[in-house]
PDB file of C-alpha atoms in Angstrom:
ATOM      1  CA  MET J   1     107.564 155.038   7.628  1.00 36.00           C
ATOM      2  CA  PRO J   2     107.775 155.469  11.441  1.00 40.00           C
ATOM      3  CA  ASN J   3     103.964 155.218  11.731  1.00 41.00           C
ATOM      4  CA  GLN J   4     103.616 151.889   9.931  1.00 40.00           C
ATOM      5  CA  PRO J   5     104.678 149.547  12.783  1.00 39.00           C
ATOM      6  CA  SER J   6     102.240 151.134  15.254  1.00 42.00           C
ATOM      7  CA  ALA J   7      99.381 150.989  12.725  1.00 41.00           C
ATOM      8  CA  ALA J   8      99.804 147.215  12.530  1.00 48.00           C
ATOM      9  CA  LEU J   9      98.972 146.969  16.228  1.00 67.00           C
ATOM     10  CA  HIS J  10      95.386 148.068  15.622  1.00 76.00           C
ATOM     11  CA  SER J  11      92.454 145.983  14.435  1.00 85.00           C
ATOM     12  CA  PRO J  12      91.664 146.254  10.701  1.00 88.00           C
ATOM     13  CA  ILE J  13      88.270 147.677  11.691  1.00 88.00           C
ATOM     14  CA  SER J  14      89.609 150.172  14.258  1.00 90.00           C
ATOM     15  CA  PRO J  15      89.179 153.909  13.515  1.00 90.00           C
ATOM     16  CA  LEU J  16      92.974 154.094  13.866  1.00 89.00           C
ATOM     17  CA  SER J  17      93.615 151.827  10.847  1.00 89.00           C
ATOM     18  CA  PRO J  18      93.732 153.727   7.517  1.00 87.00           C
ATOM     19  CA  SER J  19      92.213 150.715   5.724  1.00 88.00           C
ATOM     20  CA  SER J  20      89.266 150.547   8.155  1.00 89.00           C
ATOM     21  CA  PRO J  21      85.756 151.549   7.003  1.00 87.00           C
ATOM     22  CA  LEU J  22      85.643 153.670  10.188  1.00 90.00           C
ATOM     23  CA  TYR J  23      88.774 155.682   9.413  1.00 89.00           C
ATOM     24  CA  PRO J  24      89.236 158.387  10.558  1.00 86.00           C
ATOM     25  CA  ASP J  25      86.257 159.236  12.793  1.00 88.00           C
ATOM     26  CA  GLY J  26      83.700 156.394  12.618  1.00 90.00           C
ATOM     27  CA  ILE J  27      82.460 154.819  15.863  1.00 92.00           C
ATOM     28  CA  MET J  28      81.271 151.269  15.199  1.00 92.00           C
ATOM     29  CA  ALA J  29      81.212 148.998  12.141  1.00 91.00           C
ATOM     30  CA  PRO J  30      78.480 146.346  11.709  1.00 93.00           C
ATOM     31  CA  ILE J  31      81.185 143.772  10.962  1.00 93.00           C
ATOM     32  CA  TRP J  32      82.417 144.113  14.568  1.00 94.00           C
ATOM     33  CA  ILE J  33      79.071 142.765  15.812  1.00 94.00           C
ATOM     34  CA  ARG J  34      79.105 139.987  13.217  1.00 94.00           C
ATOM     35  CA  LYS J  35      82.662 139.109  14.223  1.00 93.00           C
ATOM     36  CA  HIS J  36      81.700 138.415  17.838  1.00 94.00           C
ATOM     37  CA  ARG J  37      78.283 136.895  17.129  1.00 93.00           C
ATOM     38  CA  GLU J  38      79.170 134.625  14.220  1.00 93.00           C
ATOM     39  CA  MET J  39      82.881 134.506  13.396  1.00 94.00           C
ATOM     40  CA  VAL J  40      84.932 134.293  16.603  1.00 94.00           C
ATOM     41  CA  PRO J  41      83.726 131.662  19.108  1.00 95.00           C
ATOM     42  CA  ALA J  42      83.960 131.812  22.878  1.00 96.00           C
ATOM     43  CA  VAL J  43      84.537 128.042  22.877  1.00 96.00           C
ATOM     44  CA  PHE J  44      86.083 125.998  20.056  1.00 96.00           C
ATOM     45  CA  LEU J  45      85.104 122.319  19.793  1.00 96.00           C
ATOM     46  CA  LEU J  46      87.728 120.068  18.234  1.00 97.00           C
ATOM     47  CA  VAL J  47      86.310 116.661  17.212  1.00 96.00           C
ATOM     48  CA  LEU J  48      88.822 113.828  16.780  1.00 96.00           C
ATOM     49  CA  ARG J  49      88.724 110.053  16.443  1.00 95.00           C
ATOM     50  CA  LEU J  50      90.171 107.898  19.244  1.00 94.00           C
ATOM     51  CA  SER J  51      91.570 104.641  17.868  1.00 89.00           C
ATOM     52  CA  SER J  52      90.124 101.377  19.156  1.00 81.00           C
ATOM     53  CA  ALA J  53      92.110  99.116  21.467  1.00 61.00           C
ATOM     54  CA  LYS J  54      93.835  96.166  19.860  1.00 59.00           C
ATOM     55  CA  SER J  55      93.277  92.663  21.113  1.00 49.00           C
ATOM     56  CA  ASN J  56      95.130  92.292  24.372  1.00 49.00           C
ATOM     57  CA  ASP J  57      97.560  89.398  24.671  1.00 48.00           C
ATOM     58  CA  GLY J  58      97.892  89.869  28.407  1.00 44.00           C
ATOM     59  CA  PRO J  59      97.319  92.270  31.297  1.00 41.00           C
ATOM     60  CA  LEU J  60      98.737  95.765  31.030  1.00 46.00           C
ATOM     61  CA  SER J  61     101.507  96.561  33.464  1.00 43.00           C
ATOM     62  CA  GLY J  62     102.005  99.695  35.535  1.00 44.00           C
ATOM     63  CA  THR J  63     100.801 102.847  33.803  1.00 50.00           C
ATOM     64  CA  ASN J  64     101.197 101.424  30.305  1.00 59.00           C
ATOM     65  CA  ALA J  65      97.898 102.019  28.514  1.00 61.00           C
ATOM     66  CA  TYR J  66      99.047 100.770  25.139  1.00 68.00           C
ATOM     67  CA  GLN J  67      99.035  97.316  23.656  1.00 66.00           C
ATOM     68  CA  ASP J  68     101.180  98.267  20.652  1.00 74.00           C
ATOM     69  CA  GLU J  69     103.212 101.173  19.307  1.00 83.00           C
ATOM     70  CA  ALA J  70     100.653 101.909  16.596  1.00 85.00           C
ATOM     71  CA  GLN J  71      98.059 102.782  19.213  1.00 86.00           C
ATOM     72  CA  ARG J  72     100.538 104.983  21.116  1.00 88.00           C
ATOM     73  CA  ALA J  73     101.500 106.729  17.865  1.00 92.00           C
ATOM     74  CA  SER J  74      97.818 107.327  17.084  1.00 92.00           C
ATOM     75  CA  ASP J  75      97.244 108.984  20.467  1.00 94.00           C
ATOM     76  CA  MET J  76     100.371 111.119  20.051  1.00 94.00           C
ATOM     77  CA  GLU J  77      98.980 112.315  16.710  1.00 95.00           C
ATOM     78  CA  LEU J  78      95.845 113.382  18.577  1.00 96.00           C
ATOM     79  CA  VAL J  79      98.014 115.270  21.057  1.00 97.00           C
ATOM     80  CA  LYS J  80      99.806 117.003  18.185  1.00 96.00           C
ATOM     81  CA  GLU J  81      96.514 118.099  16.612  1.00 96.00           C
ATOM     82  CA  ILE J  82      95.238 119.379  19.948  1.00 97.00           C
ATOM     83  CA  LEU J  83      98.430 121.357  20.599  1.00 96.00           C
ATOM     84  CA  GLU J  84      98.300 122.935  17.139  1.00 95.00           C
ATOM     85  CA  ARG J  85      94.714 124.037  17.653  1.00 95.00           C
ATOM     86  CA  LYS J  86      95.442 125.155  21.202  1.00 94.00           C
ATOM     87  CA  ARG J  87      98.131 127.559  20.006  1.00 94.00           C
ATOM     88  CA  SER J  88      95.643 129.409  17.813  1.00 92.00           C
ATOM     89  CA  THR J  89      92.838 129.521  20.395  1.00 94.00           C
ATOM     90  CA  ILE J  90      94.894 130.497  23.437  1.00 92.00           C
ATOM     91  CA  GLU J  91      96.140 133.627  21.669  1.00 89.00           C
ATOM     92  CA  ARG J  92      92.546 134.897  21.614  1.00 90.00           C
ATOM     93  CA  GLY J  93      91.552 133.595  25.020  1.00 92.00           C
ATOM     94  CA  ILE J  94      89.195 131.064  23.425  1.00 95.00           C
ATOM     95  CA  LYS J  95      88.347 127.944  25.421  1.00 95.00           C
ATOM     96  CA  LEU J  96      89.369 124.730  23.639  1.00 96.00           C
ATOM     97  CA  ALA J  97      87.281 121.626  24.264  1.00 96.00           C
ATOM     98  CA  VAL J  98      88.012 118.276  22.637  1.00 97.00           C
ATOM     99  CA  ILE J  99      85.437 115.624  21.737  1.00 96.00           C
ATOM    100  CA  LEU J 100      86.844 112.166  21.095  1.00 96.00           C
ATOM    101  CA  LEU J 101      84.744 109.765  19.018  1.00 95.00           C
ATOM    102  CA  CYS J 102      85.306 106.097  19.798  1.00 93.00           C
ATOM    103  CA  ASP J 103      83.817 102.655  19.248  1.00 91.00           C
ATOM    104  CA  ARG J 104      81.323 101.501  21.863  1.00 88.00           C
ATOM    105  CA  GLN J 105      83.502  98.594  23.027  1.00 88.00           C
ATOM    106  CA  LEU J 106      86.301 101.000  23.881  1.00 89.00           C
ATOM    107  CA  LEU J 107      84.168 102.488  26.663  1.00 88.00           C
ATOM    108  CA  ASP J 108      84.561  99.221  28.575  1.00 87.00           C
ATOM    109  CA  ASP J 109      88.288  98.934  27.979  1.00 87.00           C
ATOM    110  CA  PRO J 110      90.296  99.252  31.233  1.00 87.00           C
ATOM    111  CA  SER J 111      92.995 101.244  29.444  1.00 87.00           C
ATOM    112  CA  LEU J 112      90.639 104.058  28.401  1.00 91.00           C
ATOM    113  CA  ASP J 113      90.960 106.204  31.538  1.00 91.00           C
ATOM    114  CA  THR J 114      94.750 106.007  31.435  1.00 91.00           C
ATOM    115  CA  ARG J 115      94.831 106.907  27.740  1.00 92.00           C
ATOM    116  CA  LEU J 116      92.538 109.894  28.292  1.00 94.00           C
ATOM    117  CA  SER J 117      94.653 111.054  31.221  1.00 93.00           C
ATOM    118  CA  LEU J 118      97.806 110.857  29.108  1.00 93.00           C
ATOM    119  CA  ILE J 119      96.199 112.734  26.206  1.00 95.00           C
ATOM    120  CA  ARG J 120      94.937 115.442  28.534  1.00 94.00           C
ATOM    121  CA  ARG J 121      98.307 115.820  30.266  1.00 94.00           C
ATOM    122  CA  GLN J 122     100.431 115.735  27.105  1.00 94.00           C
ATOM    123  CA  SER J 123      98.247 118.298  25.356  1.00 95.00           C
ATOM    124  CA  GLY J 124      97.986 120.579  28.392  1.00 93.00           C
ATOM    125  CA  LEU J 125      94.188 120.597  28.500  1.00 92.00           C
ATOM    126  CA  ASP J 126      92.792 121.942  31.729  1.00 87.00           C
ATOM    127  CA  SER J 127      90.812 119.629  33.973  1.00 83.00           C
ATOM    128  CA  ARG J 128      87.600 121.660  33.749  1.00 85.00           C
ATOM    129  CA  ALA J 129      85.254 120.690  30.905  1.00 87.00           C
ATOM    130  CA  SER J 130      87.937 120.223  28.257  1.00 94.00           C
ATOM    131  CA  LEU J 131      87.795 116.571  27.188  1.00 95.00           C
ATOM    132  CA  PHE J 132      84.671 114.584  26.269  1.00 95.00           C
ATOM    133  CA  VAL J 133      84.156 111.101  24.859  1.00 93.00           C
ATOM    134  CA  ILE J 134      81.195 109.808  22.875  1.00 92.00           C
ATOM    135  CA  SER J 135      80.532 106.559  21.032  1.00 90.00           C
ATOM    136  CA  PRO J 136      77.857 105.823  18.381  1.00 88.00           C
ATOM    137  CA  VAL J 137      74.480 106.319  20.079  1.00 86.00           C
ATOM    138  CA  PRO J 138      70.852 106.833  19.001  1.00 88.00           C
ATOM    139  CA  GLU J 139      69.935 110.319  17.807  1.00 85.00           C
ATOM    140  CA  SER J 140      67.986 111.010  21.004  1.00 86.00           C
ATOM    141  CA  GLU J 141      71.127 110.437  23.068  1.00 89.00           C
ATOM    142  CA  VAL J 142      73.149 112.700  20.784  1.00 90.00           C
ATOM    143  CA  VAL J 143      70.674 115.488  21.531  1.00 91.00           C
ATOM    144  CA  HIS J 144      71.126 114.827  25.239  1.00 93.00           C
ATOM    145  CA  PHE J 145      74.922 114.835  24.839  1.00 93.00           C
ATOM    146  CA  VAL J 146      74.851 118.182  23.024  1.00 93.00           C
ATOM    147  CA  ALA J 147      72.601 119.670  25.721  1.00 94.00           C
ATOM    148  CA  SER J 148      74.919 118.488  28.500  1.00 94.00           C
ATOM    149  CA  LEU J 149      77.920 119.756  26.527  1.00 94.00           C
ATOM    150  CA  LYS J 150      76.389 123.228  26.306  1.00 95.00           C
ATOM    151  CA  THR J 151      75.755 123.182  30.058  1.00 96.00           C
ATOM    152  CA  GLU J 152      79.361 122.186  30.787  1.00 95.00           C
ATOM    153  CA  LEU J 153      80.868 124.805  28.476  1.00 96.00           C
ATOM    154  CA  TYR J 154      78.535 127.703  29.292  1.00 96.00           C
ATOM    155  CA  PRO J 155      80.699 128.955  32.224  1.00 95.00           C
ATOM    156  CA  ALA J 156      83.751 129.063  29.938  1.00 95.00           C
ATOM    157  CA  ALA J 157      81.799 131.128  27.403  1.00 96.00           C
ATOM    158  CA  LEU J 158      80.796 133.547  30.167  1.00 96.00           C
ATOM    159  CA  ASP J 159      84.438 133.835  31.282  1.00 96.00           C
ATOM    160  CA  TYR J 160      85.435 134.692  27.713  1.00 96.00           C
ATOM    161  CA  LEU J 161      82.788 137.419  27.462  1.00 96.00           C
ATOM    162  CA  ARG J 162      83.647 138.837  30.900  1.00 96.00           C
ATOM    163  CA  GLU J 163      87.318 139.060  29.959  1.00 96.00           C
ATOM    164  CA  HIS J 164      86.434 140.947  26.795  1.00 96.00           C
ATOM    165  CA  GLY J 165      84.289 143.326  28.849  1.00 96.00           C
ATOM    166  CA  ARG J 166      87.142 143.889  31.312  1.00 96.00           C
ATOM    167  CA  ARG J 167      89.565 144.558  28.459  1.00 95.00           C
ATOM    168  CA  VAL J 168      87.261 147.208  26.992  1.00 95.00           C
ATOM    169  CA  ARG J 169      86.801 148.754  30.460  1.00 95.00           C
ATOM    170  CA  ARG J 170      90.580 149.008  30.902  1.00 95.00           C
ATOM    171  CA  LYS J 171      90.897 150.714  27.521  1.00 92.00           C
ATOM    172  CA  ARG J 172      88.159 153.172  28.440  1.00 92.00           C
ATOM    173  CA  ALA J 173      89.959 154.048  31.671  1.00 92.00           C
ATOM    174  CA  ARG J 174      93.086 155.008  29.736  1.00 90.00           C
ATOM    175  CA  ALA J 175      93.486 158.215  27.742  1.00 81.00           C
ATOM    176  CA  ALA J 176      91.678 158.034  24.419  1.00 80.00           C
ATOM    177  CA  PRO J 177      93.925 157.408  21.394  1.00 84.00           C
ATOM    178  CA  LYS J 178      94.834 160.473  19.382  1.00 80.00           C
ATOM    179  CA  SER J 179      92.823 160.518  16.169  1.00 82.00           C
ATOM    180  CA  ALA J 180      90.097 162.437  14.385  1.00 82.00           C
ATOM    181  CA  LEU J 181      87.562 160.611  16.566  1.00 88.00           C
ATOM    182  CA  SER J 182      86.804 162.756  19.643  1.00 91.00           C
ATOM    183  CA  ASP J 183      87.146 161.614  23.267  1.00 91.00           C
ATOM    184  CA  LYS J 184      83.345 161.420  23.472  1.00 92.00           C
ATOM    185  CA  GLY J 185      83.329 159.313  20.332  1.00 93.00           C
ATOM    186  CA  TRP J 186      85.813 156.850  21.864  1.00 94.00           C
ATOM    187  CA  ASN J 187      83.724 156.656  25.057  1.00 93.00           C
ATOM    188  CA  VAL J 188      80.601 155.885  23.037  1.00 94.00           C
ATOM    189  CA  ARG J 189      82.528 153.163  21.220  1.00 95.00           C
ATOM    190  CA  TYR J 190      83.780 151.621  24.475  1.00 95.00           C
ATOM    191  CA  ASP J 191      80.366 151.870  26.150  1.00 96.00           C
ATOM    192  CA  TYR J 192      78.737 150.178  23.175  1.00 96.00           C
ATOM    193  CA  LYS J 193      81.223 147.315  23.318  1.00 96.00           C
ATOM    194  CA  MET J 194      80.760 146.819  27.071  1.00 97.00           C
ATOM    195  CA  ALA J 195      76.963 146.847  26.617  1.00 97.00           C
ATOM    196  CA  PHE J 196      77.255 144.300  23.807  1.00 97.00           C
ATOM    197  CA  PHE J 197      79.328 141.857  25.871  1.00 97.00           C
ATOM    198  CA  ALA J 198      76.972 142.300  28.849  1.00 96.00           C
ATOM    199  CA  GLU J 199      73.989 141.482  26.620  1.00 96.00           C
ATOM    200  CA  MET J 200      75.807 138.399  25.310  1.00 95.00           C
ATOM    201  CA  ARG J 201      76.200 137.307  28.953  1.00 95.00           C
ATOM    202  CA  ASN J 202      72.433 137.869  29.353  1.00 94.00           C
ATOM    203  CA  GLU J 203      73.096 140.683  31.859  1.00 95.00           C
ATOM    204  CA  ILE J 204      70.411 142.896  30.342  1.00 93.00           C
ATOM    205  CA  GLU J 205      70.256 145.497  33.130  1.00 93.00           C
ATOM    206  CA  VAL J 206      74.003 145.989  32.945  1.00 91.00           C
ATOM    207  CA  SER J 207      73.914 146.379  29.168  1.00 92.00           C
ATOM    208  CA  LEU J 208      71.158 149.022  29.390  1.00 89.00           C
ATOM    209  CA  LYS J 209      73.248 151.147  31.739  1.00 81.00           C
TER     210      LYS J 209
END
């Protein structure tokens, strides 16, 4: 019984977990590679719909970006969805980026910048490459948008991979966990992980070391 709480602290594919395919002295499971290549993203894109502006009966005053309560409520629903997703991504250090789809006429609406600022602030999105807006465009422009999106988010993906590499390095510097896997086995496991994350960052010379 005393060992059960500590076992829960380990990954299901760690050599320290009795249910792991590596238990008790395996070094690396193929599913670990699949997990980081295909299952867990460095950046999560959340695509939402931004409601169109209603017809304006008069000029907006002060910082009020809304022409009716329905529009405000719609934006607050977006904030709620972003916050819910943010809670799950921040736990893993995953960058959250939000893409808002809107009608073309909304791009010319003077209230758009204020609405986007409020959504960003209320949802706690950082100011660096976290909120994007796109309206219906030809397919060629969508390709361009995706390419520019990848360029904007690439640094965040690198940060994610570097942090994982640093975490593995810190674990390697500590005493190896007590298990049937030898100290040399743990070092091989840690070195493999650091090499993998370096290769994912395209730092090939570092990964080969």
